[in-house]
CSV table of N, CA and C in Angstrom, one decimal:
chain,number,residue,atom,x,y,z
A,521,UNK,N,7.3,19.3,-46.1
A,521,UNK,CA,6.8,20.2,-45.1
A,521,UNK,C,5.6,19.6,-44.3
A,522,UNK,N,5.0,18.7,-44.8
A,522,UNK,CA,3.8,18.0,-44.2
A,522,UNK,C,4.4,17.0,-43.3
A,523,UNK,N,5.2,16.7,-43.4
A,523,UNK,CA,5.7,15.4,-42.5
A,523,UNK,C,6.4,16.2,-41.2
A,524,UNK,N,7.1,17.7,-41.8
A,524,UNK,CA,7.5,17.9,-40.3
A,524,UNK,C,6.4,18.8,-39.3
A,525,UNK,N,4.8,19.0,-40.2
A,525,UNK,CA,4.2,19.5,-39.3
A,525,UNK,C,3.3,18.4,-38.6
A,526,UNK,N,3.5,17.0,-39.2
A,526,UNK,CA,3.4,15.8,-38.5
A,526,UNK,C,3.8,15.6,-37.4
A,527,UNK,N,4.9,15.6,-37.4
A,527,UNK,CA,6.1,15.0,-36.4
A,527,UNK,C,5.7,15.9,-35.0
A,528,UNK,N,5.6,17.4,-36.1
A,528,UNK,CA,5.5,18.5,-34.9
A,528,UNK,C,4.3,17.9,-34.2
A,529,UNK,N,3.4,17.7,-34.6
A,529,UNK,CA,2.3,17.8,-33.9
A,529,UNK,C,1.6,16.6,-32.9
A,530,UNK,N,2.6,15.6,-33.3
A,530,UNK,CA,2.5,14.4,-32.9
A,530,UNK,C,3.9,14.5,-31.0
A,531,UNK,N,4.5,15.2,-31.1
A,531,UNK,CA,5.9,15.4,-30.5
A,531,UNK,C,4.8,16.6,-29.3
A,532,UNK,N,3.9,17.5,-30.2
A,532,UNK,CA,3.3,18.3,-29.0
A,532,UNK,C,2.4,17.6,-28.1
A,533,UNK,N,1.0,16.6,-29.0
A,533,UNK,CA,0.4,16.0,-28.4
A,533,UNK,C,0.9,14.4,-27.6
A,534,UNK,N,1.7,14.1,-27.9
A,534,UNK,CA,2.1,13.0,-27.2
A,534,UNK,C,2.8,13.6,-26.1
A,535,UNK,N,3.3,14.3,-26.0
A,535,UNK,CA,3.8,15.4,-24.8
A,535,UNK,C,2.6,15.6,-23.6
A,536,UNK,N,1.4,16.4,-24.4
A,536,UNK,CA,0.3,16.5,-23.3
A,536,UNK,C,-0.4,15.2,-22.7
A,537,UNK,N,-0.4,14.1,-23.4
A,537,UNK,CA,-0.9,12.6,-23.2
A,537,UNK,C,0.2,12.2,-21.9
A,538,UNK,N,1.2,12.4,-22.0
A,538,UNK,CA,2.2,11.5,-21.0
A,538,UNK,C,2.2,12.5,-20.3
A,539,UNK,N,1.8,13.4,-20.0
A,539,UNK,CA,1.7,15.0,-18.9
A,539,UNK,C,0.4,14.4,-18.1
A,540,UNK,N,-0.6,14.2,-18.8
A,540,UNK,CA,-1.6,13.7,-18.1
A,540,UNK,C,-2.2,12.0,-17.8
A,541,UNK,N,-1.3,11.7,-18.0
A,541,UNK,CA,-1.0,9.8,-17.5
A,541,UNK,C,-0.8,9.8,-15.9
A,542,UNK,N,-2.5,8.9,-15.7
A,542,UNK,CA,-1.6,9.5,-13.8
A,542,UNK,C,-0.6,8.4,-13.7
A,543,UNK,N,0.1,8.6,-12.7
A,543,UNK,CA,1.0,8.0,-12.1
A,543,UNK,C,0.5,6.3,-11.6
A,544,UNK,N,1.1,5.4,-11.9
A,544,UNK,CA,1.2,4.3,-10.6
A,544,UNK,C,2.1,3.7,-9.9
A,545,UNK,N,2.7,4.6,-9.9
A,545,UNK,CA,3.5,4.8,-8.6
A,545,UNK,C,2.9,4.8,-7.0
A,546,UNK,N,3.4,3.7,-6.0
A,546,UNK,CA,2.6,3.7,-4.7
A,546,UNK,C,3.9,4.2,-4.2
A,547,UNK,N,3.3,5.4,-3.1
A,547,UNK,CA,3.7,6.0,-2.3
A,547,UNK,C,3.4,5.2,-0.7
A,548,UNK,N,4.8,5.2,0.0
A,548,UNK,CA,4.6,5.0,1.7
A,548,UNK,C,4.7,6.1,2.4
A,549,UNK,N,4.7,7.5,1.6
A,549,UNK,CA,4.5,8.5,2.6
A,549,UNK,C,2.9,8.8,3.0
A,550,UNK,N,3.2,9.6,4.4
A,550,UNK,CA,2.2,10.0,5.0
A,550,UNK,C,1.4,10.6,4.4
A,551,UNK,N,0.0,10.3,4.6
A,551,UNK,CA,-1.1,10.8,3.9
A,551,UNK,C,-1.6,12.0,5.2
A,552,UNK,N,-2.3,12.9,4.3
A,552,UNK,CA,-3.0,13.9,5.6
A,552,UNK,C,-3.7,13.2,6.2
A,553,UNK,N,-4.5,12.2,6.0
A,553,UNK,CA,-5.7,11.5,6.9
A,553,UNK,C,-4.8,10.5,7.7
A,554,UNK,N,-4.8,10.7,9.1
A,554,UNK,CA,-4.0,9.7,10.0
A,554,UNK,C,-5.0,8.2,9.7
A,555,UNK,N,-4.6,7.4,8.7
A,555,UNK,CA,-5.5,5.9,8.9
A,555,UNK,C,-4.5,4.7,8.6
A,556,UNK,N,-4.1,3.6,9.3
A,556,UNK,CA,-3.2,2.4,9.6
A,556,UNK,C,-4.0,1.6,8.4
A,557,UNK,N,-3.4,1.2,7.5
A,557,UNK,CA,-3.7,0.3,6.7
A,557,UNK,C,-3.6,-1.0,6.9
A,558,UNK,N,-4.4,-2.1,7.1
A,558,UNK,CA,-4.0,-3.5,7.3
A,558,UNK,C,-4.6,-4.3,6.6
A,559,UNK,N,-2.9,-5.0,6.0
A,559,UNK,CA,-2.9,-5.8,4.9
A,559,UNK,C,-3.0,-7.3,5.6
A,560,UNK,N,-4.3,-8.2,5.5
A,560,UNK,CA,-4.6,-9.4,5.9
A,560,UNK,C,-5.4,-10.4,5.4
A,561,UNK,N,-5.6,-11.5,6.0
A,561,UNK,CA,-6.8,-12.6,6.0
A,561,UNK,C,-7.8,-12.4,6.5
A,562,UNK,N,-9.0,-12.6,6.5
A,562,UNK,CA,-10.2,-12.4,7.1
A,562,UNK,C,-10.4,-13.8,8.2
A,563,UNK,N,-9.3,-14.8,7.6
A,563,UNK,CA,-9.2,-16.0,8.8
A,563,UNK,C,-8.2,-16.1,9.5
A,564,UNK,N,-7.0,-15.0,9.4
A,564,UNK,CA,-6.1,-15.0,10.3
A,564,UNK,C,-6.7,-14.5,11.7
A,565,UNK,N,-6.1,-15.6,12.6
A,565,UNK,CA,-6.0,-14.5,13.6
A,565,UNK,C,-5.4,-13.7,14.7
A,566,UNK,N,-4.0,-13.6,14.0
A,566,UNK,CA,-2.9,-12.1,14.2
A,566,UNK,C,-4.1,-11.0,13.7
A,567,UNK,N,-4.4,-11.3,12.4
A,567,UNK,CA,-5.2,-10.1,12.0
A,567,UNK,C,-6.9,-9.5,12.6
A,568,UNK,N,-7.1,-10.9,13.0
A,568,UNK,CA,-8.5,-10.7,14.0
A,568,UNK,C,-8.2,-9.9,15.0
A,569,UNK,N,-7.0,-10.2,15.9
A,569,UNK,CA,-6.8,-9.6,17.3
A,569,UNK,C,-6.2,-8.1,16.7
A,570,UNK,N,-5.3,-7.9,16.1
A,570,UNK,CA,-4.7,-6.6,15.3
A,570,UNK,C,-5.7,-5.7,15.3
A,571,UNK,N,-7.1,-6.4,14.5
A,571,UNK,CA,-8.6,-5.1,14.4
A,571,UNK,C,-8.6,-4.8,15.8
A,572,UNK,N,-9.1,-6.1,16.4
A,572,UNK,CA,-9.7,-5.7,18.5
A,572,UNK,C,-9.0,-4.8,19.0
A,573,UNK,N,-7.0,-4.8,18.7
A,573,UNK,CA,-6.6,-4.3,19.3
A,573,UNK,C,-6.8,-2.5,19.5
A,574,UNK,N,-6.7,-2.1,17.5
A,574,UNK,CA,-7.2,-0.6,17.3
A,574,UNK,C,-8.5,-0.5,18.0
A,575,UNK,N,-9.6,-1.4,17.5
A,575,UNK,CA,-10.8,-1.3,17.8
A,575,UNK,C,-11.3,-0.5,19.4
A,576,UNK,N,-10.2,-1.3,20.2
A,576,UNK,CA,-9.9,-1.0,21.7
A,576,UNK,C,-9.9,0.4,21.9
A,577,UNK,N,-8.5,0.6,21.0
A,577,UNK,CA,-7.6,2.0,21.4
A,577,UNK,C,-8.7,2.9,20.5
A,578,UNK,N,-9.7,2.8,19.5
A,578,UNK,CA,-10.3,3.9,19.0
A,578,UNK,C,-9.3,4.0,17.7
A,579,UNK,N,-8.2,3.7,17.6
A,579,UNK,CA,-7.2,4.0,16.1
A,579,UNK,C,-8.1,3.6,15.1
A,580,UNK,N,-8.2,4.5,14.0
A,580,UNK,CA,-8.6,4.2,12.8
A,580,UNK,C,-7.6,3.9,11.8
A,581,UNK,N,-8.5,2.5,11.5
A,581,UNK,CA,-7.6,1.8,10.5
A,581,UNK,C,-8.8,1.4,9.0
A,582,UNK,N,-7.7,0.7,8.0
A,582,UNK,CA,-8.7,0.2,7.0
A,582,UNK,C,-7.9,-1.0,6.8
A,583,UNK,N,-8.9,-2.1,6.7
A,583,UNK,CA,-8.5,-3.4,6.7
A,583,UNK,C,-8.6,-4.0,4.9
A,584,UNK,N,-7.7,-4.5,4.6
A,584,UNK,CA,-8.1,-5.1,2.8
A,584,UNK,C,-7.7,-6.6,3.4
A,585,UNK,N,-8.6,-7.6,2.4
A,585,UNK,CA,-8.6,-8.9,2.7
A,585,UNK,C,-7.3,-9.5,1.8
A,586,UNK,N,-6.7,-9.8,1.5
A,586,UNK,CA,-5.7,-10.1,0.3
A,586,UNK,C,-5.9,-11.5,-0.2
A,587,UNK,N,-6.7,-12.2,0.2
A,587,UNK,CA,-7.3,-13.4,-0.1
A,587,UNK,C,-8.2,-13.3,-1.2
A,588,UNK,N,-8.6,-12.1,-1.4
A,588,UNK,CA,-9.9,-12.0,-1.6
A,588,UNK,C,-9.9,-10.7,-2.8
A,589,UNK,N,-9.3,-9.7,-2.1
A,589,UNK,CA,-9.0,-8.5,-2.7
A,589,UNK,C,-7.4,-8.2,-3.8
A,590,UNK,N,-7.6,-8.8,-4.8
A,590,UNK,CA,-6.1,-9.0,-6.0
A,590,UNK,C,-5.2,-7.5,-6.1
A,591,UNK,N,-6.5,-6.3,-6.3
A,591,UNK,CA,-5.9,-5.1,-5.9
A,591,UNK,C,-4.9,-4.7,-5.3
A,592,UNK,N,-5.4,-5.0,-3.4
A,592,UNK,CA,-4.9,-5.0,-2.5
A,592,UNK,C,-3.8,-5.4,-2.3
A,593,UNK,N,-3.9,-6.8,-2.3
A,593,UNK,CA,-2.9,-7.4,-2.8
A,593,UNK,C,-1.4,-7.1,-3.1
A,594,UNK,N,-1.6,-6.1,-4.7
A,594,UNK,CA,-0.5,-6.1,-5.4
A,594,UNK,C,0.2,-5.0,-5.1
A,595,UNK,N,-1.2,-3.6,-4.7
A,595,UNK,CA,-0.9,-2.5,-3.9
A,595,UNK,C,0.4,-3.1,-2.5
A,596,UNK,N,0.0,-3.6,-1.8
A,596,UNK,CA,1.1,-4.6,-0.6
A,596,UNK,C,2.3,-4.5,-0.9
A,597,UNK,N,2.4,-5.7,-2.0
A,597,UNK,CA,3.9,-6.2,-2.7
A,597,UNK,C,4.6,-5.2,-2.9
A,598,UNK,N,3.5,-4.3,-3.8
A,598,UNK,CA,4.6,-3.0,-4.2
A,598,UNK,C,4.9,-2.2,-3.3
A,599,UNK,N,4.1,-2.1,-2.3
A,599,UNK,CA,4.8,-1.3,-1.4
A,599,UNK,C,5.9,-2.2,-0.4
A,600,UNK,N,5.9,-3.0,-0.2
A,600,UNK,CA,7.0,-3.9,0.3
A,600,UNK,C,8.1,-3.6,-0.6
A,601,UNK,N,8.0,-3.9,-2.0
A,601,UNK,CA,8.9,-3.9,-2.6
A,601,UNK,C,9.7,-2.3,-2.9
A,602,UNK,N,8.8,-1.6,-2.8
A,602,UNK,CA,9.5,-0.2,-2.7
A,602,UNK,C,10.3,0.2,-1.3
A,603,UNK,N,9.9,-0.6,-0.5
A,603,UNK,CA,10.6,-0.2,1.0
A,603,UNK,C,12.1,-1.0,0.9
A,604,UNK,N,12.1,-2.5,0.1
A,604,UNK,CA,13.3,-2.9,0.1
A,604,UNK,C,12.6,-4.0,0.8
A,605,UNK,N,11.6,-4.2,1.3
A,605,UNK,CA,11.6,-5.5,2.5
A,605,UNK,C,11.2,-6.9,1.1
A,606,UNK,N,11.2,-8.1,1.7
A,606,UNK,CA,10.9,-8.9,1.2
A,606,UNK,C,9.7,-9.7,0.8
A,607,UNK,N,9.0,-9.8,-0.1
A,607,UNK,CA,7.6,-9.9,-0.9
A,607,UNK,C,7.6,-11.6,-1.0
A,608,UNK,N,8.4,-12.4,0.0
A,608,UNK,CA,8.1,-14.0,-0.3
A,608,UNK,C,7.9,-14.3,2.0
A,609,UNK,N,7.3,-15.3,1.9
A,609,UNK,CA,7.6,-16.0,3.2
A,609,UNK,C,7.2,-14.4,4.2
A,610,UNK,N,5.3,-14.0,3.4
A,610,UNK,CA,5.2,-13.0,4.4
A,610,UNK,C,4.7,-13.2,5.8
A,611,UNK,N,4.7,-12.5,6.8
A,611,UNK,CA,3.8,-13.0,7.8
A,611,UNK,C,2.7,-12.4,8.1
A,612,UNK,N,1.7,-12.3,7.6
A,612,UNK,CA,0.6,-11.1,8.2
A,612,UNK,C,-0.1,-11.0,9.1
A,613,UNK,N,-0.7,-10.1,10.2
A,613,UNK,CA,-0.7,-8.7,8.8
A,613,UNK,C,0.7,-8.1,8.7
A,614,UNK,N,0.7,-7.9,7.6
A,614,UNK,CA,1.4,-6.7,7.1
A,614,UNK,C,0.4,-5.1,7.1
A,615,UNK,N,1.2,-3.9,7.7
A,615,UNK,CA,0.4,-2.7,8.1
A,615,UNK,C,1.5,-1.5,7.7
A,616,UNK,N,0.7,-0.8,7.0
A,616,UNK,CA,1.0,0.6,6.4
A,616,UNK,C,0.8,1.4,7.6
A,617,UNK,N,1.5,1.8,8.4
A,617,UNK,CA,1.3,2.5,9.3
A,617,UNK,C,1.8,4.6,9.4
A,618,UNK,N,0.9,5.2,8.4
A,618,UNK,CA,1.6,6.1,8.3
A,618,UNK,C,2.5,6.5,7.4
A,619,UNK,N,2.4,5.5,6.4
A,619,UNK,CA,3.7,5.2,5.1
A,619,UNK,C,4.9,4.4,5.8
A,620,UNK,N,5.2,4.1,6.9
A,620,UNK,CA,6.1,3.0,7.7
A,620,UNK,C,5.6,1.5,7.5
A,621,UNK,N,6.3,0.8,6.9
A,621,UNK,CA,5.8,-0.6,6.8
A,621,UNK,C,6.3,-1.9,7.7
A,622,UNK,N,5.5,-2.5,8.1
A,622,UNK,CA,6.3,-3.6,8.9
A,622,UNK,C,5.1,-4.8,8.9
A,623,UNK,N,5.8,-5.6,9.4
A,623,UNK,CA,4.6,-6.7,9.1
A,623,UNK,C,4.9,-7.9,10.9
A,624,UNK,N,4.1,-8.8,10.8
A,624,UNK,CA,4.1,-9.6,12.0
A,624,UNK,C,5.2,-11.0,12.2
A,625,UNK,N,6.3,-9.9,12.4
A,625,UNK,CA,7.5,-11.0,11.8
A,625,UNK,C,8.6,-11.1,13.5
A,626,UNK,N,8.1,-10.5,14.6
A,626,UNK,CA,8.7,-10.2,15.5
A,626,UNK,C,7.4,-10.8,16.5
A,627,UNK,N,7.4,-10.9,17.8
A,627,UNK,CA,6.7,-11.5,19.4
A,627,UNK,C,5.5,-10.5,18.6
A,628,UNK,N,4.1,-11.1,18.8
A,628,UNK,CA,3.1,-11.1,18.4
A,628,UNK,C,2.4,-9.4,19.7
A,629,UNK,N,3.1,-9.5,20.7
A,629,UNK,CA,2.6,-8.2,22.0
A,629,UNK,C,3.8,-6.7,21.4
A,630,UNK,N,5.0,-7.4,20.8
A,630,UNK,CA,5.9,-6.5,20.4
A,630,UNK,C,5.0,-5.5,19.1
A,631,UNK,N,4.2,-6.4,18.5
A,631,UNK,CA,4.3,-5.8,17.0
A,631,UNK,C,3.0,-5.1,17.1
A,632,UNK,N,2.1,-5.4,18.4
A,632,UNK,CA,1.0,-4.7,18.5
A,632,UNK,C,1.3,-3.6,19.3
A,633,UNK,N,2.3,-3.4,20.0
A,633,UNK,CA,3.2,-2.3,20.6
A,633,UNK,C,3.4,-1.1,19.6
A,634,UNK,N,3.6,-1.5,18.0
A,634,UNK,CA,4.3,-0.8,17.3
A,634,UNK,C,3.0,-0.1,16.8
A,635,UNK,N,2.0,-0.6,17.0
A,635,UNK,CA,0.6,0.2,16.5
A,635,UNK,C,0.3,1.2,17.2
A,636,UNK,N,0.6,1.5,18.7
A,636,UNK,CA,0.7,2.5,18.9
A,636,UNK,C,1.2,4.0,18.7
């Protein structure tokens, strides 16, 4: 009788523990806060002109170094990798735009087109 009020109780609380495990799961949907994520080098400069460009237009963005920042980084991949796109031979920046991903893989005036 002790082993099955074990089991029980082990079956309830492991229940509430995996109930309360947050998630890491990265989401590409839209967040309430309209902000352009940009995944870059702090010596690129696609990604220098990319900031000027928002900078210009007033769009608020958040820039992570990926050189620099391991986080960021993996946050990227996984979200690349959740869209289906490809995580080798990237070109950056790569930009979360909204939860839409795309990166600087097309005419350099085209892809700053797409930030609008």
């Amino acid at each position: 009788m002790r082993i099955l009020y074990y089991v029980f109780f082990c079956f309830l609380f492991s229940g509430s523990v995996w109930a309360q495990t947050p998630s890491t799961a990265v989401t590409t949907q839209p967040a309430k806060e309209k902000v352009i994520i940009i995944y870059g080098s702090a010596d690129c400069h696609y990604c220098i002109d990319t900031k000027a460009y928002l900078d210009k237009r007033k769009i608020a963005y958040v820039f992570y170094d990926i050189d620099k920042d391991t986080v960021a980084l993996r946050e990227m991949l996984a979200k690349l990798k959740q869209a289906g796109m490809p995580t080798y031979g990237l070109s950056i920046p790569v930009i979360d735009k909204y939860g839409v991903l795309f990166m600087n893989d097309i005419p350099f005036d085209d892809f700053l087109k797409k930030l609008d």
